[in-house]
Amino acid sequence: MGGVLNGSEGKTQQIRKQLQEVIGKAPEIGKFAEYVHVAESPKALDTKTKELISLGIALAVRCEPCIVWHTEAAVRVGTTEEEILDTIKVAVCMGGGPALMYGLKAYEVALEFLEK
């Protein structure tokens, strides 16, 4: 599970740059990015709740870049260590042991961002 989660500092910037490059070459992917922006905007659920939901799903489906992205985003909007841990617990209910292993990495990433 190395790679993306090791040294997560700056990984979201790298992901953002790669996305912009791909969207530049395949603009139709930008339509999906527009939808994501709308879906993640606060409505009935606030931004923090949506980021925690996204993190839980990322853990359950084992998407390493998504874990880094949504962990940083969750911390940026005020998520606490306890809220990260609760999210990991729910993800483990849905994703079992593999979600727990990825949850450990998400916790490590969260602590890194919380220390900033």
mmCIF file of C-alpha atoms in Angstrom, residues 4-57:
data_model
loop_
_atom_site.group_PDB
_atom_site.id
_atom_site.type_symbol
_atom_site.label_atom_id
_atom_site.label_comp_id
_atom_site.label_asym_id
_atom_site.label_seq_id
_atom_site.Cartn_x
_atom_site.Cartn_y
_atom_site.Cartn_z
ATOM 1 C CA VAL A 4 0.525 7.480 -2.732
ATOM 2 C CA LEU A 5 0.119 7.292 1.021
ATOM 3 C CA ASN A 6 3.817 7.448 1.871
ATOM 4 C CA GLY A 7 4.809 11.078 2.428
ATOM 5 C CA SER A 8 1.350 12.425 1.674
ATOM 6 C CA GLU A 9 2.602 16.003 1.937
ATOM 7 C CA GLY A 10 2.021 17.567 -1.465
ATOM 8 C CA LYS A 11 0.210 14.534 -2.884
ATOM 9 C CA THR A 12 -3.054 16.409 -3.362
ATOM 10 C CA GLN A 13 -1.185 19.057 -5.361
ATOM 11 C CA GLN A 14 0.268 16.301 -7.540
ATOM 12 C CA ILE A 15 -3.187 14.750 -8.020
ATOM 13 C CA ARG A 16 -4.674 18.167 -8.846
ATOM 14 C CA LYS A 17 -1.944 18.811 -11.446
ATOM 15 C CA GLN A 18 -2.479 15.397 -13.050
ATOM 16 C CA LEU A 19 -6.242 15.951 -13.181
ATOM 17 C CA GLN A 20 -5.795 19.330 -14.872
ATOM 18 C CA GLU A 21 -3.473 17.768 -17.445
ATOM 19 C CA VAL A 22 -5.903 14.942 -18.219
ATOM 20 C CA ILE A 23 -8.881 17.322 -18.400
ATOM 21 C CA GLY A 24 -6.874 19.493 -20.797
ATOM 22 C CA LYS A 25 -6.412 16.508 -23.090
ATOM 23 C CA ALA A 26 -9.862 14.979 -22.528
ATOM 24 C CA PRO A 27 -12.293 17.836 -21.770
ATOM 25 C CA GLU A 28 -15.240 15.471 -21.352
ATOM 26 C CA ILE A 29 -13.630 14.321 -18.096
ATOM 27 C CA GLY A 30 -14.016 17.916 -16.950
ATOM 28 C CA LYS A 31 -17.796 17.412 -17.008
ATOM 29 C CA PHE A 32 -17.384 14.740 -14.342
ATOM 30 C CA ALA A 33 -15.197 17.110 -12.322
ATOM 31 C CA GLU A 34 -17.937 19.759 -12.585
ATOM 32 C CA TYR A 35 -20.478 17.250 -11.272
ATOM 33 C CA VAL A 36 -18.193 16.329 -8.369
ATOM 34 C CA HIS A 37 -17.892 20.020 -7.475
ATOM 35 C CA VAL A 38 -21.692 20.381 -7.420
ATOM 36 C CA ALA A 39 -22.221 17.127 -5.488
ATOM 37 C CA GLU A 40 -19.644 18.092 -2.857
ATOM 38 C CA SER A 41 -21.058 21.596 -2.349
ATOM 39 C CA PRO A 42 -22.930 22.086 0.929
ATOM 40 C CA LYS A 43 -26.685 21.627 0.718
ATOM 41 C CA ALA A 44 -28.543 19.415 3.214
ATOM 42 C CA LEU A 45 -25.133 18.079 4.315
ATOM 43 C CA ASP A 46 -22.253 20.378 5.171
ATOM 44 C CA THR A 47 -18.855 20.109 3.501
ATOM 45 C CA LYS A 48 -17.221 18.317 6.427
ATOM 46 C CA THR A 49 -19.907 15.623 6.471
ATOM 47 C CA LYS A 50 -19.572 15.122 2.721
ATOM 48 C CA GLU A 51 -15.782 14.819 2.995
ATOM 49 C CA LEU A 52 -16.126 12.229 5.761
ATOM 50 C CA ILE A 53 -18.602 10.254 3.642
ATOM 51 C CA SER A 54 -16.179 10.435 0.721
ATOM 52 C CA LEU A 55 -13.319 9.307 2.945
ATOM 53 C CA GLY A 56 -15.347 6.352 4.228
ATOM 54 C CA ILE A 57 -16.186 5.284 0.689
#
